[in-house]
Tab-separated table of C-alpha atoms in Angstrom:
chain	number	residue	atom	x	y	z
A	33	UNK	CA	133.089	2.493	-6.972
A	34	UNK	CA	130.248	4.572	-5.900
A	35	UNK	CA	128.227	3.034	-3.070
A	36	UNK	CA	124.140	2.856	-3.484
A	37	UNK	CA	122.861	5.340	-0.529
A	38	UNK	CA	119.043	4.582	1.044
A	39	UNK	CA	116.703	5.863	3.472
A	40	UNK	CA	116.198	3.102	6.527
A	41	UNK	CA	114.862	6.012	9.374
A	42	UNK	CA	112.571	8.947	9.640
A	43	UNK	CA	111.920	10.882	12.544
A	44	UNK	CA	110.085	14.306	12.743
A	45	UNK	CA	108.290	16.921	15.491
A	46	UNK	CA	106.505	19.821	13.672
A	47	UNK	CA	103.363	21.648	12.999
A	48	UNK	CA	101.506	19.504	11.025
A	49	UNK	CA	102.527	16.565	13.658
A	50	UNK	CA	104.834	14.662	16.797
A	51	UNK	CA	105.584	12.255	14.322
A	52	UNK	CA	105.802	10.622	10.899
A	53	UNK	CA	102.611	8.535	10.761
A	54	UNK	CA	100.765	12.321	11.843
A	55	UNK	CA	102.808	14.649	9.372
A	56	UNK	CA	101.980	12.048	6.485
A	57	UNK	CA	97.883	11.984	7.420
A	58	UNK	CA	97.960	15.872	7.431
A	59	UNK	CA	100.028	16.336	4.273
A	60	UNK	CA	97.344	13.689	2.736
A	61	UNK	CA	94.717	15.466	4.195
A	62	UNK	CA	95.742	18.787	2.816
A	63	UNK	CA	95.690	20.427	6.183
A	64	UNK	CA	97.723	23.922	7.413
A	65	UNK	CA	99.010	24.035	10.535
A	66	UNK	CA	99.711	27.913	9.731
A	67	UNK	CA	97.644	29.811	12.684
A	68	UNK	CA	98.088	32.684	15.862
A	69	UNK	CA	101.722	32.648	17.528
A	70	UNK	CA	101.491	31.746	21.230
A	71	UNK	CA	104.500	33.101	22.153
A	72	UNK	CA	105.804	36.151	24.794
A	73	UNK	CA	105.270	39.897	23.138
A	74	UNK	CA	103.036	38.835	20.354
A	75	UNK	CA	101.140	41.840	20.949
A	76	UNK	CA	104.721	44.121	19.807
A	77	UNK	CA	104.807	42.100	15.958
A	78	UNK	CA	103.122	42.421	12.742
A	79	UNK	CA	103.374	39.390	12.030
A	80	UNK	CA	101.602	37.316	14.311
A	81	UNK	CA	100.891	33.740	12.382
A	82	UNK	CA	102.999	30.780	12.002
A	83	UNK	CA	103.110	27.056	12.023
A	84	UNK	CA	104.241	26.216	15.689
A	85	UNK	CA	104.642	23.143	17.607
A	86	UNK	CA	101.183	23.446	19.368
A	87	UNK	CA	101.234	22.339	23.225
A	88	UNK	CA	104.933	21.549	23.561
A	89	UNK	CA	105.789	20.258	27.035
A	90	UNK	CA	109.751	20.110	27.105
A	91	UNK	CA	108.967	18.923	30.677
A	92	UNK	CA	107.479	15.838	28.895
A	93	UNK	CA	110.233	14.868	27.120
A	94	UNK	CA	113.305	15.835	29.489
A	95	UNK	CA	114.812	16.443	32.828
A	96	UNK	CA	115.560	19.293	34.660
A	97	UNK	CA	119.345	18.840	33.385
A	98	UNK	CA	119.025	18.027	29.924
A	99	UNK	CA	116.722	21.223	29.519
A	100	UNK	CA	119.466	23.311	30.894
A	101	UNK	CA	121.418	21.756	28.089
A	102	UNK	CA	118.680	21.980	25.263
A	103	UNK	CA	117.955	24.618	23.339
A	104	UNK	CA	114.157	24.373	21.633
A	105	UNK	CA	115.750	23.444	18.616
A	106	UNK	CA	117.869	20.206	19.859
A	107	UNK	CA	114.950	19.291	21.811
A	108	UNK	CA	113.348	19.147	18.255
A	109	UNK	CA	116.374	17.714	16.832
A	110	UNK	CA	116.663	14.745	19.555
A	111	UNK	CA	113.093	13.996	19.543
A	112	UNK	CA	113.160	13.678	16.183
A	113	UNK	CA	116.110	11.450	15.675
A	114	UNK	CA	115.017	8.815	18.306
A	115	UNK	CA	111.877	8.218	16.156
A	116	UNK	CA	114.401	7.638	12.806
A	117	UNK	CA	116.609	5.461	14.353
A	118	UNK	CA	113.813	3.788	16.475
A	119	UNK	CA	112.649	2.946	12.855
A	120	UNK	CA	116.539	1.784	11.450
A	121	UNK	CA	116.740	-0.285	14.112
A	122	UNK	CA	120.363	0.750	14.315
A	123	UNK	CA	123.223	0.197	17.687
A	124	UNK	CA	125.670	2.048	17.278
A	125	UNK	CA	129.484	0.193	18.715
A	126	UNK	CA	132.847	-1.005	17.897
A	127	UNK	CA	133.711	-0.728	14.093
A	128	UNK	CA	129.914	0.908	13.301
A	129	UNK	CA	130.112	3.289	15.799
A	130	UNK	CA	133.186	4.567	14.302
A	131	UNK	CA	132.238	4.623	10.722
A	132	UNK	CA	129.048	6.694	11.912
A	133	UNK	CA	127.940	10.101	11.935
A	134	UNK	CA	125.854	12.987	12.221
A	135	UNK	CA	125.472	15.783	9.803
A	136	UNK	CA	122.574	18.694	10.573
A	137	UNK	CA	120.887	22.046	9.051
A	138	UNK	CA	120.006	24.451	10.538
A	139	UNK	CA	119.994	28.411	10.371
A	140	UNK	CA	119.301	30.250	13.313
A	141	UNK	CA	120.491	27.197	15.900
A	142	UNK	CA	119.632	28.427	19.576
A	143	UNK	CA	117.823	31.388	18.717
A	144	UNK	CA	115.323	30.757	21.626
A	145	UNK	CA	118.162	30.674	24.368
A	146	UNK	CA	119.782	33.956	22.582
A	147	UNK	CA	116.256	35.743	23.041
A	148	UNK	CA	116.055	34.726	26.844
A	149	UNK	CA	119.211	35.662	27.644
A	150	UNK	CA	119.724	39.081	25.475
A	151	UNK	CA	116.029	39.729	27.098
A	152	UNK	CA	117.647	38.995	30.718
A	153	UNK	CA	120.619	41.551	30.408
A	154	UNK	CA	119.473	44.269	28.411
A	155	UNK	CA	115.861	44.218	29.282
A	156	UNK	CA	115.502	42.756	32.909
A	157	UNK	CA	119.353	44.844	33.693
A	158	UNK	CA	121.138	40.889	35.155
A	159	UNK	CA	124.394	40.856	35.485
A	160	UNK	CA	124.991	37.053	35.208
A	161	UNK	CA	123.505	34.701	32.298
A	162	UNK	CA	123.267	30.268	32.690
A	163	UNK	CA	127.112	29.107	32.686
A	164	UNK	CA	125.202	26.620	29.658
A	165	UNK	CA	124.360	29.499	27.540
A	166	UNK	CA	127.206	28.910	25.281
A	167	UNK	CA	126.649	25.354	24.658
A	168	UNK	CA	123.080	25.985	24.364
A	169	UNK	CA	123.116	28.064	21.525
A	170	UNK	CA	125.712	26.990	19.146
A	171	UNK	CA	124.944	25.930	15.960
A	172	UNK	CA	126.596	22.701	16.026
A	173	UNK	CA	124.266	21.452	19.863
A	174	UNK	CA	121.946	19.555	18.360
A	175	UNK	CA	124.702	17.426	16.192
A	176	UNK	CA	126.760	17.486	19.495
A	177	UNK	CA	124.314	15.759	21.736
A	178	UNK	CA	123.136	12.917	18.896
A	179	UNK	CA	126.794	12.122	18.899
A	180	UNK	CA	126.728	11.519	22.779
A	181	UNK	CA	123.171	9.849	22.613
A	182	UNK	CA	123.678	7.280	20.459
A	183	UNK	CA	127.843	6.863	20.158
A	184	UNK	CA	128.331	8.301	16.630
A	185	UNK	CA	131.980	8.696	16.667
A	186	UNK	CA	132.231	9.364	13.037
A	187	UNK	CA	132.094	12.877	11.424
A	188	UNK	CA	129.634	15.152	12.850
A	189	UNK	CA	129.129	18.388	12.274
A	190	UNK	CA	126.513	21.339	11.442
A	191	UNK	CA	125.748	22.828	7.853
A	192	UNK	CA	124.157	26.241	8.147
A	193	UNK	CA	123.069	27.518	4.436
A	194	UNK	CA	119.820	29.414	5.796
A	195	UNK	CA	116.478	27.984	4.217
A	196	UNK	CA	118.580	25.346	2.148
A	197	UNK	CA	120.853	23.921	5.363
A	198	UNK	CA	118.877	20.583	5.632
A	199	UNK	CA	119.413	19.326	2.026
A	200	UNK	CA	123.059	20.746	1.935
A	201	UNK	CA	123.386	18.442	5.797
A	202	UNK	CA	121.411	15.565	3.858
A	203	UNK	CA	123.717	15.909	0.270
A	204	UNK	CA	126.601	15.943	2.780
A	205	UNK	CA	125.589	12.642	4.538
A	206	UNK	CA	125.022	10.924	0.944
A	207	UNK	CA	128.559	11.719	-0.465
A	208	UNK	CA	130.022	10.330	2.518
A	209	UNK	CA	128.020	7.135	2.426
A	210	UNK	CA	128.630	6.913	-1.453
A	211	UNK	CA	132.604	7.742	-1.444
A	212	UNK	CA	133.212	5.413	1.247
A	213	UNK	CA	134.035	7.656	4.175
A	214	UNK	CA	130.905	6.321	6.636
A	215	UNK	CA	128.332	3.405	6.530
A	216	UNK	CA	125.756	5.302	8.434
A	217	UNK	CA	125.137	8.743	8.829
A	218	UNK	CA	122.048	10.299	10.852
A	219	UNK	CA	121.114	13.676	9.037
A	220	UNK	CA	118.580	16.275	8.289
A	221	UNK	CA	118.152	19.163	10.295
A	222	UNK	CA	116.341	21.083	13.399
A	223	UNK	CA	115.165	24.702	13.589
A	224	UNK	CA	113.032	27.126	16.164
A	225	UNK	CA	112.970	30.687	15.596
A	226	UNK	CA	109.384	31.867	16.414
A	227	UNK	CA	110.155	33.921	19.387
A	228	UNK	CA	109.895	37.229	19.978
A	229	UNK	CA	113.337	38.327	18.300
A	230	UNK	CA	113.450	35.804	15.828
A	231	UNK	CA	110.095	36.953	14.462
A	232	UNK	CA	110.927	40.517	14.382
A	233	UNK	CA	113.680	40.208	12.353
A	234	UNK	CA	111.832	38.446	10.056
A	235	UNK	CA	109.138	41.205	9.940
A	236	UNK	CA	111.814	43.495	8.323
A	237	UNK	CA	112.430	41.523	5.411
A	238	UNK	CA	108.748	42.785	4.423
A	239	UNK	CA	108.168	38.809	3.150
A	240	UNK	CA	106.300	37.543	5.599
A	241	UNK	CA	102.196	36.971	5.258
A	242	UNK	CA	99.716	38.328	7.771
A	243	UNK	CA	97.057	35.751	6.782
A	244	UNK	CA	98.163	32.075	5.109
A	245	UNK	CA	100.885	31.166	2.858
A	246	UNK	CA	99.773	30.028	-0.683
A	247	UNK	CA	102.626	29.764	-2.792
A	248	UNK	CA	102.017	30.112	-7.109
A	249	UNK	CA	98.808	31.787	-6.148
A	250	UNK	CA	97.952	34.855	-7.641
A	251	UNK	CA	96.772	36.016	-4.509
A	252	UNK	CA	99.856	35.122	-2.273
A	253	UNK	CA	101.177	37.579	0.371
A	254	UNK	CA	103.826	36.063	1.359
A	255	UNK	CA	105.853	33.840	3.747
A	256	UNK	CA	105.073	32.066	7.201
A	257	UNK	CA	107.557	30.965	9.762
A	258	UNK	CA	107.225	27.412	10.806
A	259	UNK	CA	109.536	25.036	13.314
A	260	UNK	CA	110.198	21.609	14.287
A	261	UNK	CA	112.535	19.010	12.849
A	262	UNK	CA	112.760	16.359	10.121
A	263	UNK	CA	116.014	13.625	10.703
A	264	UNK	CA	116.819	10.727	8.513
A	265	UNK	CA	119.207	7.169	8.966
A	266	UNK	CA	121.193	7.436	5.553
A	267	UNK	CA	122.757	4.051	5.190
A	268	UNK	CA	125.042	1.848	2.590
A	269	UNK	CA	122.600	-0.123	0.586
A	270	UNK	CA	124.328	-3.137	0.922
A	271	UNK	CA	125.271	-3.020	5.053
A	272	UNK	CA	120.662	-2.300	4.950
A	273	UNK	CA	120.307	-5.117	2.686
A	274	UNK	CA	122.522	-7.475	4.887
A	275	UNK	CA	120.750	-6.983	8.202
A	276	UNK	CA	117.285	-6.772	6.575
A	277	UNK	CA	116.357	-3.131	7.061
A	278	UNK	CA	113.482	-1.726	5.833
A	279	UNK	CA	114.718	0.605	3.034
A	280	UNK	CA	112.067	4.201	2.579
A	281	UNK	CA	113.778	5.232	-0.380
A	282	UNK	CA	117.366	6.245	-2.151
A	283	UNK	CA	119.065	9.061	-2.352
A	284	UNK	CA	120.024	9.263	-6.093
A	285	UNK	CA	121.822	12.414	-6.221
A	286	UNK	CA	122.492	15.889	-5.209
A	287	UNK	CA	123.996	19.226	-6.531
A	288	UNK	CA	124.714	22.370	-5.135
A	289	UNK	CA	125.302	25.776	-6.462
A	290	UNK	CA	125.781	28.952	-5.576
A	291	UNK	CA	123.719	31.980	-7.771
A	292	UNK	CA	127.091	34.163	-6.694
A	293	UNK	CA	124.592	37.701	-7.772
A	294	UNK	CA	122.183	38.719	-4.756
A	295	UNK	CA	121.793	38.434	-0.898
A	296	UNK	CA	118.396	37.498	-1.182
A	297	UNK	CA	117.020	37.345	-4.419
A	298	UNK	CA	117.215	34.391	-6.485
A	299	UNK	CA	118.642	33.297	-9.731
A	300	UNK	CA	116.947	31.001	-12.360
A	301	UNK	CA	120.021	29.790	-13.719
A	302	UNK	CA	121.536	28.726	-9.719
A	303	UNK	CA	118.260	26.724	-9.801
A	304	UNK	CA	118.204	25.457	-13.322
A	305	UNK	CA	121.686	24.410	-12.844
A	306	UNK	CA	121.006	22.897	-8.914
A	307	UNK	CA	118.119	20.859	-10.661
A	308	UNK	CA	119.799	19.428	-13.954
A	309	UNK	CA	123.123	18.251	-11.692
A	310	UNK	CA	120.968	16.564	-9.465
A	311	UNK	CA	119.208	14.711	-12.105
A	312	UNK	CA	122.886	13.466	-13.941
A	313	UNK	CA	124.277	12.208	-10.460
A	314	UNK	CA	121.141	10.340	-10.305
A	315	UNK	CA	121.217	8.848	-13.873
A	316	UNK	CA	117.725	10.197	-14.279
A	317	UNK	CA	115.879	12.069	-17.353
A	318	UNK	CA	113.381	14.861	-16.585
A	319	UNK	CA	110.644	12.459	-18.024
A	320	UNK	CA	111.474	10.258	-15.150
A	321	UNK	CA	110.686	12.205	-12.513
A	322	UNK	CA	106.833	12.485	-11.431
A	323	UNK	CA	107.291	15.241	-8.436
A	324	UNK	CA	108.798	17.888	-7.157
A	325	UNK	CA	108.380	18.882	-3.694
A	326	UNK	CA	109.005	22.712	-4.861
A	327	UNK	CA	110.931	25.590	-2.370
A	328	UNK	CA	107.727	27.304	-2.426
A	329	UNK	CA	107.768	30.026	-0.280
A	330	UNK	CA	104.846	32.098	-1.246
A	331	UNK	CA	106.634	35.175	-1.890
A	332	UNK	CA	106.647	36.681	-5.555
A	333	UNK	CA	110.191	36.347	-6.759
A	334	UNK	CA	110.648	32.822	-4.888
A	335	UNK	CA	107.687	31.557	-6.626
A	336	UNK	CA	108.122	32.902	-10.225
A	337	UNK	CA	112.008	32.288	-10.672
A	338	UNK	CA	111.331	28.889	-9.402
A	339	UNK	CA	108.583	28.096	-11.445
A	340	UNK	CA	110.391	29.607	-14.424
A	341	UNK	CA	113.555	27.373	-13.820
A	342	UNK	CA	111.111	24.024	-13.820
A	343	UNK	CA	109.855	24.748	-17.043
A	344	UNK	CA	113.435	25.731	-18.486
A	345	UNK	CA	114.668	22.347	-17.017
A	346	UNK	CA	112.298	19.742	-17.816
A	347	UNK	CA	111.058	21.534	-21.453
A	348	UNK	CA	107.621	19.374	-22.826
A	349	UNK	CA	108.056	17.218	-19.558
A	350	UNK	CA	107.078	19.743	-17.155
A	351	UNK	CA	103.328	19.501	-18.551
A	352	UNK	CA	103.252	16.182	-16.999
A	353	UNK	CA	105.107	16.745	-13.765
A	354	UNK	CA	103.236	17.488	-10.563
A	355	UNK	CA	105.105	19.966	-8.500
A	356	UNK	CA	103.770	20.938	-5.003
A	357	UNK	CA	104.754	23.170	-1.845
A	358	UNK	CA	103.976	21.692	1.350
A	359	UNK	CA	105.050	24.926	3.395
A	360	UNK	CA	101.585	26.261	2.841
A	361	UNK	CA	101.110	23.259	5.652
A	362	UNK	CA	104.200	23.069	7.323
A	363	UNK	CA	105.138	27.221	7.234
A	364	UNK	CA	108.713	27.957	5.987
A	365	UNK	CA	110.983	25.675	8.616
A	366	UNK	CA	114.376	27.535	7.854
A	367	UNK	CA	117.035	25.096	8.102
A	368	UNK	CA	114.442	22.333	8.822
A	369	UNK	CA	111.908	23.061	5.923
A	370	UNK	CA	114.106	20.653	3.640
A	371	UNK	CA	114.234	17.406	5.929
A	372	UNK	CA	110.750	18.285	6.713
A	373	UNK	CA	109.830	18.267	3.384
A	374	UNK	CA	111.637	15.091	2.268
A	375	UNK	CA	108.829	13.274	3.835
A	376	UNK	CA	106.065	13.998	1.318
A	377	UNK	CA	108.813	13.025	-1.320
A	378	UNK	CA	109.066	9.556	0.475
A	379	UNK	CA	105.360	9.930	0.597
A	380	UNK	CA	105.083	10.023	-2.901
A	381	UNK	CA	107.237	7.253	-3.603
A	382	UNK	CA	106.137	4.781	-1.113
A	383	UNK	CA	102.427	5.347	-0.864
A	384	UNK	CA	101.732	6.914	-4.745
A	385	UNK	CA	100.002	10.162	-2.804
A	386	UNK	CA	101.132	13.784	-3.349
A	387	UNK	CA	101.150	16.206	-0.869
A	388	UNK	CA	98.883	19.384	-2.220
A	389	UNK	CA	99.664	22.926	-2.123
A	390	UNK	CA	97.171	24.477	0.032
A	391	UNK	CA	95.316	27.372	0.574
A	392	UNK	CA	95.585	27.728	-2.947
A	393	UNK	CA	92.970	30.482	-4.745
A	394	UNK	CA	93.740	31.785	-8.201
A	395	UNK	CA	95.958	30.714	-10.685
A	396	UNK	CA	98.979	32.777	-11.389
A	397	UNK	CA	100.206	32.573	-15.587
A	398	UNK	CA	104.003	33.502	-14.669
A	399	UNK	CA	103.364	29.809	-12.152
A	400	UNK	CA	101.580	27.860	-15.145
A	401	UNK	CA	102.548	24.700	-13.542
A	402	UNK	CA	100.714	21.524	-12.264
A	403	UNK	CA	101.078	22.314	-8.428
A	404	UNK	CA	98.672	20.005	-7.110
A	405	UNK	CA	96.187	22.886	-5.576
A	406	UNK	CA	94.878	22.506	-2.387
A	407	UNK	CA	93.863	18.098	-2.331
A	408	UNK	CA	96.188	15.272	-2.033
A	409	UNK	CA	96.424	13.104	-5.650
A	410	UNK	CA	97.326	9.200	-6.199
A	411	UNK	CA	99.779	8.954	-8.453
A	412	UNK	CA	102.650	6.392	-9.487
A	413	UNK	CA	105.831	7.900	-8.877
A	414	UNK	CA	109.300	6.263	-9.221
A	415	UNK	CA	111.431	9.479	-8.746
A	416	UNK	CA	111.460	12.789	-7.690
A	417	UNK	CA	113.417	16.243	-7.214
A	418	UNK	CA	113.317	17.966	-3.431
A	419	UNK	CA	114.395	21.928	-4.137
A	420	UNK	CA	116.031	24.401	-1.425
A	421	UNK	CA	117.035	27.353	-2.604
A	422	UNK	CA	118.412	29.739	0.188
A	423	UNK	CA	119.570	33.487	0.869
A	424	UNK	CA	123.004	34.337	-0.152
A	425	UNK	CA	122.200	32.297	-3.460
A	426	UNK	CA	122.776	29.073	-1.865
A	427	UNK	CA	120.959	26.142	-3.554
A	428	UNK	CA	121.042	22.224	-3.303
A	429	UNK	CA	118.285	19.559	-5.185
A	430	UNK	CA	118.268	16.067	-3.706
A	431	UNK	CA	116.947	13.064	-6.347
A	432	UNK	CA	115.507	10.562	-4.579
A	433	UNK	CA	114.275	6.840	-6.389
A	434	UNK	CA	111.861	4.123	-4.878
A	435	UNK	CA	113.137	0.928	-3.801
């Protein structure tokens, strides 16, 4: 039998915010965080915008060892975490411990500590890089060191799909709670790649916006780079309703496909089809769903195919369905932008407000979709669809339900 999977944790460090209670109040608010990089050689890139944790003190939040340790990213990872299972309430020993994991996105992992230390050899001419470097900037840290914290000696590992990592890490977590496999698994995902290297590569893409992001605008010019973290206590419904947890939402379903055509440009029918299997492992018809927290990006073929693939999906239902991109708030996370993003979907459900799409301008006809432009809106909402749809063709749709 298939086990009921729900939300009893959220934890997040980003842009908009050092915490839940902070992200939520700026997604109702409507408010960007997108604005100038501070960040060594700005003056060498193009692209010099992005959502970045403003004033981040690692000092603040760790020693001198554990920042030898921590890459940006895990920093962002950890920080986050503590806050979501602060919130669960959770100890993790004996027979729990055991039957408890950790499962993270992310996409470019240590990036920072890869910049300082190719920097350091080929720029500065060293010889000799931090015995840690290694450990530092592997994509599976961050997963590594929440294991260690808090004694989750179940499966752990890293999922690294580029911009659609955290929902494949948080799909991952739910099919292990629902087949059986773990009772508790700590997931979502942890990214940091505005630095000097990180940025540049970016800039050859030719995606990226020199001004704002505002996705199914007419006017959009692109992508922005955000960072930060979004992490999540996935738990059996019935071990949450047996110590009394306080329960944020469920996890309904998930599907993943793969467009198998292009590197980076995306297929309506991957989407279509990522969409319509997460709706049937949820049980749920397209005229129950009342949002969809959208992928968003702001470019042209991101927003188009995407909006395209709604309509195809949901037929006379997507009149009614409010569909929104909170990355015109947040920037584009990577291989966080998906656990981010799951907030404003438990937003939604919890509190009846959805996030807007902002800096929003002119409508677009080939985006003739309710996207919420540029204010937060009340609404009732008893289910809804989180996209992520990812370079290499890599897609996965979470359905989550209120409680």
């Amino acid at each position: 039998m298939t086990r009921r999977v729900v939300i009893t944790g959220a934890g997040t460090i980003n842009a908009l915010g050092a915490d839940v209670p902070a992200t939520l109040e700026a997604l109702r608010e409507g408010r960007s965080a997108i604005g100038e990089l501070d960040i060594r050689d700005v003056d060498r890139l193009m692209i010099r915008i992005g959502a970045q944790v403003a004033g981040y003190d690692e000092s603040a939040h760790f020693n001198r060892q554990q920042i030898a340790l921590y890459d940006r990213y895990t920093q962002f990872a950890l920080l986050a975490a503590g806050q979501a299972l602060t919130q669960a309430g959770l100890v993790f020993e004996g027979a729990l411990a055991a039957r408890s994991g950790v499962i993270l996105g992310t996409s470019g992992g240590g990036l920072n500590t890869q910049d300082e230390n190719y920097r350091a050899v080929y720029e500065d001419g060293k010889n000799r890089v931090h015995p840690f470097v290694v450990p530092k900037l592997m994509n599976n840290a961050a997963a590594a060191h929440l294991s260690m914290e808090y004694n989750l000696k179940g499966p752990s590992f890293t999922v690294a799909t580029a911009c659609a990592s955290s929902n494949h890490a948080i799909g991952q977590a739910f099919q292990f709670i629902a087949s059986g496999m773990a009772d508790v698994m700590v997931t979502g995902g942890a990214e940091a790649m505005l630095c000097f290297g990180g940025v540049k590569a970016w800039e050859g893409l030719r995606v990226m916006s020199r001004d704002t992001c505002r996705p199914f605008c007419a006017t959009r010019s692109g992508m922005v780079q955000g960072e930060g973290a979004g992490v999540f206590v996935l738990e059996d419904y019935d071990h949450a309703r047996a110590r009394g947890a306080e329960i944020l939402a469920e996890v309904a379903g998930i599907a993943m496909t793969s467009d198998a055509s292009d590197i980076v440009m995306p297929s309506r029918q991957g989407a279509e089809r990522a969409m319509a299997g997460a709706l049937a492992q949820a049980g749920l018809a397209t005229s129950d769903i009342g949002y969809i927290n959208a992928h968003g990006t702001g470019t042209a073929a991101n927003d188009k195919i995407e909006s395209a693939a709604v309509a195809h999906v949901f037929g006379a239902d997507a009149d009614r369905l409010a569909i929104s991109s909170t990355k015109s708030m947040h920037g584009h996370c990577i291989g966080a932008t998906g656990a981010i993003e799951l907030l404003a979907c438990i937003m939604a459900l919890r509190d009846g407000v959805i996030a807007p799409t902002a800096n929003w301008q002119e409508p677009d006809p080939e985006c003739a979709l309710d996207i919420v432009p540029n204010r937060a809106r009340e609404a009732r909402v008893t289910a809804c669809l989180s996209n992520a749809f990812a370079f290499g063709g890599m897609n996965a749709v979470l359905a989550l339900k209120a409680v």
